[in-house]
């Protein structure tokens, strides 16, 4: 226990002393390198490092609106994310950049410790390797959909800049951005390895298992338009994880419809919290609200109505007011449905959609939806995706992906006190600038906007 306390003390000291930049000088790594498998597990159980994701994609997407009053009271970073500004990091630093790279660093410390481990390489050893690869992949994916351009449907991803990929905990190594193709390939490769190494079951949903790896793999594969592999991965996840949450069974009188670590949750992550996210003036887009019909139980359990008739998102799979960003059954059902339809298997697509709707609608009130075909069915699946995953931080990635198809492309407009901000489908503002402190200290190339 004493060794564990020393390890965590050094780890947390590093967190609080290095929030400016991932490439800041670090303490002597020998002070925090775990020596035993137990040490590695303790390191990877650091929920502060591994079970959070950034808030910028949530504020930048089209799910929520800010009143002028709320906008004025928001931080510069919140305002900048909401209006897609180039000037959103007044201190030159960003937690949306630093926190994922902290997770990368800790993952690499764990992987390096496993390489140097001289004991028996038993099942626990390989499960820890899989967990470290999963955590690193999750961090890379978060960075990619905020600080790198969208993966291009028409190709050319070898010519686009991705992110800095780190395989080594040595922070003195030079930094260079990989290509977008290399970046996504690394994430997919590591997740495929993790899927083979991770256990079927884990005691805590803050730890990854096979279903979590397959779920994240499906999410990434969907974002690179690999529908065949996305469908396969989502189906694998649903086979490994057999729990389901039927909204028909929720007690309608409860104040917490979604307790922490509920049956819907495959892997738990929460979003970094900002003041504006908890404001009553941070309301759900009215067009999205109107898409929930009277038989859709999500409306009842997701939202609360303000006195002015606008709606706030209050139903989160965190058991609290904190926003949830983890991996769920519903997301996998939607990935499997969309991907199979795009592959031409309408029957299979409807099967997965039916399973989701049966868990979210009263009785069989959704039956007419299943009569849709072709493009109308795809439009409905995409709508159900918006309705199911509202407030998870996934919509930003969907916009970046779907904007590359003319029929689904969408412009977003904000009106803040009469000043109009617009984001067109293929705008370079779909990529946020890398924080200035990182550019100055590492010399990596800045995003062009």
PDB file of N, CA and C in Angstrom, residues 60-126:
ATOM      1  N   UNK A  60     -19.558  22.847 -29.814  1.00  0.00           N
ATOM      2  CA  UNK A  60     -19.424  23.252 -31.212  1.00  0.00           C
ATOM      3  C   UNK A  60     -20.516  22.683 -32.110  1.00  0.00           C
ATOM      4  N   UNK A  61     -21.161  21.614 -31.705  1.00  0.00           N
ATOM      5  CA  UNK A  61     -22.153  20.947 -32.558  1.00  0.00           C
ATOM      6  C   UNK A  61     -23.482  21.705 -32.553  1.00  0.00           C
ATOM      7  N   UNK A  62     -24.497  21.116 -33.165  1.00  0.00           N
ATOM      8  CA  UNK A  62     -25.771  21.807 -33.367  1.00  0.00           C
ATOM      9  C   UNK A  62     -26.870  21.341 -32.429  1.00  0.00           C
ATOM     10  N   UNK A  63     -26.522  20.740 -31.302  1.00  0.00           N
ATOM     11  CA  UNK A  63     -27.530  20.185 -30.398  1.00  0.00           C
ATOM     12  C   UNK A  63     -28.060  21.197 -29.391  1.00  0.00           C
ATOM     13  N   UNK A  64     -27.249  22.224 -29.052  1.00  0.00           N
ATOM     14  CA  UNK A  64     -27.594  23.138 -27.971  1.00  0.00           C
ATOM     15  C   UNK A  64     -27.497  24.587 -28.416  1.00  0.00           C
ATOM     16  N   UNK A  65     -28.263  25.428 -27.718  1.00  0.00           N
ATOM     17  CA  UNK A  65     -28.235  26.862 -27.965  1.00  0.00           C
ATOM     18  C   UNK A  65     -27.931  27.603 -26.675  1.00  0.00           C
ATOM     19  N   UNK A  66     -27.225  28.739 -26.818  1.00  0.00           N
ATOM     20  CA  UNK A  66     -26.954  29.630 -25.700  1.00  0.00           C
ATOM     21  C   UNK A  66     -27.681  30.949 -25.919  1.00  0.00           C
ATOM     22  N   UNK A  67     -28.339  31.437 -24.894  1.00  0.00           N
ATOM     23  CA  UNK A  67     -28.891  32.782 -24.984  1.00  0.00           C
ATOM     24  C   UNK A  67     -27.754  33.798 -24.949  1.00  0.00           C
ATOM     25  N   UNK A  68     -28.060  35.047 -25.314  1.00  0.00           N
ATOM     26  CA  UNK A  68     -27.034  36.085 -25.270  1.00  0.00           C
ATOM     27  C   UNK A  68     -26.497  36.247 -23.854  1.00  0.00           C
ATOM     28  N   UNK A  69     -27.372  36.168 -22.863  1.00  0.00           N
ATOM     29  CA  UNK A  69     -26.948  36.299 -21.468  1.00  0.00           C
ATOM     30  C   UNK A  69     -25.975  35.189 -21.079  1.00  0.00           C
ATOM     31  N   UNK A  70     -26.309  33.957 -21.483  1.00  0.00           N
ATOM     32  CA  UNK A  70     -25.430  32.827 -21.159  1.00  0.00           C
ATOM     33  C   UNK A  70     -24.100  32.955 -21.890  1.00  0.00           C
ATOM     34  N   UNK A  71     -24.154  33.422 -23.129  1.00  0.00           N
ATOM     35  CA  UNK A  71     -22.926  33.572 -23.914  1.00  0.00           C
ATOM     36  C   UNK A  71     -21.992  34.592 -23.273  1.00  0.00           C
ATOM     37  N   UNK A  72     -22.536  35.712 -22.834  1.00  0.00           N
ATOM     38  CA  UNK A  72     -21.724  36.758 -22.208  1.00  0.00           C
ATOM     39  C   UNK A  72     -21.068  36.231 -20.935  1.00  0.00           C
ATOM     40  N   UNK A  73     -21.782  35.390 -20.205  1.00  0.00           N
ATOM     41  CA  UNK A  73     -21.259  34.850 -18.961  1.00  0.00           C
ATOM     42  C   UNK A  73     -20.330  33.668 -19.130  1.00  0.00           C
ATOM     43  N   UNK A  74     -20.203  33.176 -20.360  1.00  0.00           N
ATOM     44  CA  UNK A  74     -19.360  32.008 -20.615  1.00  0.00           C
ATOM     45  C   UNK A  74     -17.889  32.398 -20.674  1.00  0.00           C
ATOM     46  N   UNK A  75     -17.027  31.412 -20.510  1.00  0.00           N
ATOM     47  CA  UNK A  75     -15.590  31.661 -20.628  1.00  0.00           C
ATOM     48  C   UNK A  75     -15.218  31.902 -22.088  1.00  0.00           C
ATOM     49  N   UNK A  76     -14.016  32.418 -22.308  1.00  0.00           N
ATOM     50  CA  UNK A  76     -13.543  32.655 -23.672  1.00  0.00           C
ATOM     51  C   UNK A  76     -13.493  31.349 -24.454  1.00  0.00           C
ATOM     52  N   UNK A  77     -13.072  30.269 -23.799  1.00  0.00           N
ATOM     53  CA  UNK A  77     -13.007  28.975 -24.484  1.00  0.00           C
ATOM     54  C   UNK A  77     -14.392  28.462 -24.826  1.00  0.00           C
ATOM     55  N   UNK A  78     -15.352  28.615 -23.916  1.00  0.00           N
ATOM     56  CA  UNK A  78     -16.723  28.211 -24.204  1.00  0.00           C
ATOM     57  C   UNK A  78     -17.301  29.029 -25.355  1.00  0.00           C
ATOM     58  N   UNK A  79     -17.090  30.329 -25.326  1.00  0.00           N
ATOM     59  CA  UNK A  79     -17.563  31.194 -26.412  1.00  0.00           C
ATOM     60  C   UNK A  79     -16.906  30.814 -27.734  1.00  0.00           C
ATOM     61  N   UNK A  80     -15.616  30.568 -27.687  1.00  0.00           N
ATOM     62  CA  UNK A  80     -14.890  30.236 -28.908  1.00  0.00           C
ATOM     63  C   UNK A  80     -15.323  28.914 -29.505  1.00  0.00           C
ATOM     64  N   UNK A  81     -15.567  27.914 -28.659  1.00  0.00           N
ATOM     65  CA  UNK A  81     -16.050  26.625 -29.160  1.00  0.00           C
ATOM     66  C   UNK A  81     -17.433  26.776 -29.777  1.00  0.00           C
ATOM     67  N   UNK A  82     -18.286  27.569 -29.145  1.00  0.00           N
ATOM     68  CA  UNK A  82     -19.669  27.754 -29.600  1.00  0.00           C
ATOM     69  C   UNK A  82     -19.736  28.488 -30.931  1.00  0.00           C
ATOM     70  N   UNK A  83     -18.768  29.374 -31.182  1.00  0.00           N
ATOM     71  CA  UNK A  83     -18.776  30.171 -32.422  1.00  0.00           C
ATOM     72  C   UNK A  83     -17.652  29.771 -33.374  1.00  0.00           C
ATOM     73  N   UNK A  84     -16.958  28.665 -33.082  1.00  0.00           N
ATOM     74  CA  UNK A  84     -15.924  28.103 -33.954  1.00  0.00           C
ATOM     75  C   UNK A  84     -14.780  29.094 -34.205  1.00  0.00           C
ATOM     76  N   UNK A  85     -14.387  29.779 -33.156  1.00  0.00           N
ATOM     77  CA  UNK A  85     -13.396  30.838 -33.254  1.00  0.00           C
ATOM     78  C   UNK A  85     -11.976  30.276 -33.315  1.00  0.00           C
ATOM     79  N   UNK A  86     -11.078  31.069 -33.877  1.00  0.00           N
ATOM     80  CA  UNK A  86      -9.655  30.739 -33.837  1.00  0.00           C
ATOM     81  C   UNK A  86      -9.035  31.131 -32.499  1.00  0.00           C
ATOM     82  N   UNK A  87      -9.701  32.034 -31.801  1.00  0.00           N
ATOM     83  CA  UNK A  87      -9.161  32.560 -30.550  1.00  0.00           C
ATOM     84  C   UNK A  87      -9.974  32.013 -29.381  1.00  0.00           C
ATOM     85  N   UNK A  88      -9.718  30.783 -28.993  1.00  0.00           N
ATOM     86  CA  UNK A  88     -10.497  30.197 -27.899  1.00  0.00           C
ATOM     87  C   UNK A  88      -9.651  29.698 -26.739  1.00  0.00           C
ATOM     88  N   UNK A  89      -8.334  29.874 -26.820  1.00  0.00           N
ATOM     89  CA  UNK A  89      -7.454  29.457 -25.722  1.00  0.00           C
ATOM     90  C   UNK A  89      -6.651  30.673 -25.242  1.00  0.00           C
ATOM     91  N   UNK A  90      -7.229  31.511 -24.394  1.00  0.00           N
ATOM     92  CA  UNK A  90      -6.562  32.762 -24.005  1.00  0.00           C
ATOM     93  C   UNK A  90      -5.251  32.544 -23.262  1.00  0.00           C
ATOM     94  N   UNK A  91      -5.113  31.418 -22.576  1.00  0.00           N
ATOM     95  CA  UNK A  91      -3.858  31.139 -21.864  1.00  0.00           C
ATOM     96  C   UNK A  91      -2.855  30.403 -22.744  1.00  0.00           C
ATOM     97  N   UNK A  92      -3.286  30.043 -23.948  1.00  0.00           N
ATOM     98  CA  UNK A  92      -2.422  29.271 -24.833  1.00  0.00           C
ATOM     99  C   UNK A  92      -2.461  27.786 -24.573  1.00  0.00           C
ATOM    100  N   UNK A  93      -3.280  27.352 -23.601  1.00  0.00           N
ATOM    101  CA  UNK A  93      -3.373  25.937 -23.255  1.00  0.00           C
ATOM    102  C   UNK A  93      -4.825  25.483 -23.320  1.00  0.00           C
ATOM    103  N   UNK A  94      -5.033  24.175 -23.400  1.00  0.00           N
ATOM    104  CA  UNK A  94      -6.384  23.619 -23.473  1.00  0.00           C
ATOM    105  C   UNK A  94      -6.426  22.249 -22.809  1.00  0.00           C
ATOM    106  N   UNK A  95      -7.417  22.044 -21.959  1.00  0.00           N
ATOM    107  CA  UNK A  95      -7.588  20.718 -21.360  1.00  0.00           C
ATOM    108  C   UNK A  95      -8.041  19.699 -22.399  1.00  0.00           C
ATOM    109  N   UNK A  96      -8.704  20.152 -23.460  1.00  0.00           N
ATOM    110  CA  UNK A  96      -9.114  19.220 -24.514  1.00  0.00           C
ATOM    111  C   UNK A  96      -7.899  18.642 -25.244  1.00  0.00           C
ATOM    112  N   UNK A  97      -6.783  19.345 -25.187  1.00  0.00           N
ATOM    113  CA  UNK A  97      -5.528  18.843 -25.756  1.00  0.00           C
ATOM    114  C   UNK A  97      -4.698  18.130 -24.695  1.00  0.00           C
ATOM    115  N   UNK A  98      -4.525  18.769 -23.546  1.00  0.00           N
ATOM    116  CA  UNK A  98      -3.607  18.241 -22.536  1.00  0.00           C
ATOM    117  C   UNK A  98      -4.078  16.943 -21.896  1.00  0.00           C
ATOM    118  N   UNK A  99      -5.361  16.860 -21.563  1.00  0.00           N
ATOM    119  CA  UNK A  99      -5.838  15.675 -20.848  1.00  0.00           C
ATOM    120  C   UNK A  99      -5.705  14.393 -21.660  1.00  0.00           C
ATOM    121  N   UNK A 100      -6.077  14.395 -22.940  1.00  0.00           N
ATOM    122  CA  UNK A 100      -5.852  13.169 -23.716  1.00  0.00           C
ATOM    123  C   UNK A 100      -4.380  12.779 -23.805  1.00  0.00           C
ATOM    124  N   UNK A 101      -3.496  13.766 -23.932  1.00  0.00           N
ATOM    125  CA  UNK A 101      -2.079  13.419 -23.992  1.00  0.00           C
ATOM    126  C   UNK A 101      -1.532  12.957 -22.646  1.00  0.00           C
ATOM    127  N   UNK A 102      -2.148  13.378 -21.561  1.00  0.00           N
ATOM    128  CA  UNK A 102      -1.804  12.797 -20.268  1.00  0.00           C
ATOM    129  C   UNK A 102      -2.177  11.312 -20.254  1.00  0.00           C
ATOM    130  N   UNK A 103      -3.343  11.000 -20.816  1.00  0.00           N
ATOM    131  CA  UNK A 103      -3.757   9.598 -20.894  1.00  0.00           C
ATOM    132  C   UNK A 103      -2.798   8.801 -21.773  1.00  0.00           C
ATOM    133  N   UNK A 104      -2.333   9.410 -22.869  1.00  0.00           N
ATOM    134  CA  UNK A 104      -1.350   8.748 -23.733  1.00  0.00           C
ATOM    135  C   UNK A 104      -0.071   8.481 -22.953  1.00  0.00           C
ATOM    136  N   UNK A 105       0.398   9.475 -22.215  1.00  0.00           N
ATOM    137  CA  UNK A 105       1.629   9.329 -21.435  1.00  0.00           C
ATOM    138  C   UNK A 105       1.506   8.198 -20.421  1.00  0.00           C
ATOM    139  N   UNK A 106       0.424   8.180 -19.677  1.00  0.00           N
ATOM    140  CA  UNK A 106       0.246   7.142 -18.654  1.00  0.00           C
ATOM    141  C   UNK A 106       0.088   5.761 -19.288  1.00  0.00           C
ATOM    142  N   UNK A 107      -0.583   5.697 -20.408  1.00  0.00           N
ATOM    143  CA  UNK A 107      -0.698   4.416 -21.129  1.00  0.00           C
ATOM    144  C   UNK A 107       0.673   3.917 -21.545  1.00  0.00           C
ATOM    145  N   UNK A 108       1.494   4.829 -22.037  1.00  0.00           N
ATOM    146  CA  UNK A 108       2.838   4.438 -22.472  1.00  0.00           C
ATOM    147  C   UNK A 108       3.732   4.043 -21.300  1.00  0.00           C
ATOM    148  N   UNK A 109       3.552   4.693 -20.150  1.00  0.00           N
ATOM    149  CA  UNK A 109       4.278   4.275 -18.954  1.00  0.00           C
ATOM    150  C   UNK A 109       3.903   2.837 -18.603  1.00  0.00           C
ATOM    151  N   UNK A 110       2.609   2.539 -18.667  1.00  0.00           N
ATOM    152  CA  UNK A 110       2.148   1.182 -18.360  1.00  0.00           C
ATOM    153  C   UNK A 110       2.694   0.169 -19.368  1.00  0.00           C
ATOM    154  N   UNK A 111       2.629   0.507 -20.646  1.00  0.00           N
ATOM    155  CA  UNK A 111       3.115  -0.413 -21.679  1.00  0.00           C
ATOM    156  C   UNK A 111       4.616  -0.638 -21.559  1.00  0.00           C
ATOM    157  N   UNK A 112       5.352   0.419 -21.235  1.00  0.00           N
ATOM    158  CA  UNK A 112       6.790   0.291 -21.060  1.00  0.00           C
ATOM    159  C   UNK A 112       7.112  -0.601 -19.851  1.00  0.00           C
ATOM    160  N   UNK A 113       6.342  -0.440 -18.793  1.00  0.00           N
ATOM    161  CA  UNK A 113       6.545  -1.276 -17.611  1.00  0.00           C
ATOM    162  C   UNK A 113       6.280  -2.742 -17.928  1.00  0.00           C
ATOM    163  N   UNK A 114       5.284  -3.010 -18.770  1.00  0.00           N
ATOM    164  CA  UNK A 114       4.976  -4.393 -19.142  1.00  0.00           C
ATOM    165  C   UNK A 114       6.093  -4.987 -19.996  1.00  0.00           C
ATOM    166  N   UNK A 115       6.660  -4.189 -20.891  1.00  0.00           N
ATOM    167  CA  UNK A 115       7.785  -4.674 -21.696  1.00  0.00           C
ATOM    168  C   UNK A 115       8.960  -5.064 -20.800  1.00  0.00           C
ATOM    169  N   UNK A 116       9.190  -4.299 -19.743  1.00  0.00           N
ATOM    170  CA  UNK A 116      10.331  -4.525 -18.856  1.00  0.00           C
ATOM    171  C   UNK A 116      10.023  -5.514 -17.726  1.00  0.00           C
ATOM    172  N   UNK A 117       8.802  -5.942 -17.642  1.00  0.00           N
ATOM    173  CA  UNK A 117       8.395  -6.841 -16.562  1.00  0.00           C
ATOM    174  C   UNK A 117       9.074  -8.203 -16.715  1.00  0.00           C
ATOM    175  N   UNK A 118       9.641  -8.695 -15.645  1.00  0.00           N
ATOM    176  CA  UNK A 118      10.394  -9.959 -15.710  1.00  0.00           C
ATOM    177  C   UNK A 118       9.648 -11.138 -15.096  1.00  0.00           C
ATOM    178  N   UNK A 119       8.470 -10.891 -14.576  1.00  0.00           N
ATOM    179  CA  UNK A 119       7.686 -11.981 -13.993  1.00  0.00           C
ATOM    180  C   UNK A 119       6.954 -12.781 -15.053  1.00  0.00           C
ATOM    181  N   UNK A 120       6.079 -13.636 -14.601  1.00  0.00           N
ATOM    182  CA  UNK A 120       5.307 -14.488 -15.509  1.00  0.00           C
ATOM    183  C   UNK A 120       4.294 -13.659 -16.294  1.00  0.00           C
ATOM    184  N   UNK A 121       4.255 -13.889 -17.580  1.00  0.00           N
ATOM    185  CA  UNK A 121       3.294 -13.192 -18.428  1.00  0.00           C
ATOM    186  C   UNK A 121       2.003 -14.002 -18.483  1.00  0.00           C
ATOM    187  N   UNK A 122       1.187 -13.822 -17.465  1.00  0.00           N
ATOM    188  CA  UNK A 122      -0.055 -14.571 -17.358  1.00  0.00           C
ATOM    189  C   UNK A 122      -1.201 -13.796 -18.003  1.00  0.00           C
ATOM    190  N   UNK A 123      -2.420 -14.260 -17.795  1.00  0.00           N
ATOM    191  CA  UNK A 123      -3.593 -13.618 -18.399  1.00  0.00           C
ATOM    192  C   UNK A 123      -3.695 -12.159 -17.965  1.00  0.00           C
ATOM    193  N   UNK A 124      -3.399 -11.902 -16.692  1.00  0.00           N
ATOM    194  CA  UNK A 124      -3.484 -10.532 -16.180  1.00  0.00           C
ATOM    195  C   UNK A 124      -2.531  -9.606 -16.932  1.00  0.00           C
ATOM    196  N   UNK A 125      -1.365 -10.090 -17.241  1.00  0.00           N
ATOM    197  CA  UNK A 125      -0.380  -9.307 -17.982  1.00  0.00           C
ATOM    198  C   UNK A 125      -0.960  -8.833 -19.317  1.00  0.00           C
ATOM    199  N   UNK A 126      -1.549  -9.729 -20.056  1.00  0.00           N
ATOM    200  CA  UNK A 126      -2.060  -9.388 -21.383  1.00  0.00           C
ATOM    201  C   UNK A 126      -3.333  -8.545 -21.298  1.00  0.00           C
TER     202      UNK A 126
END
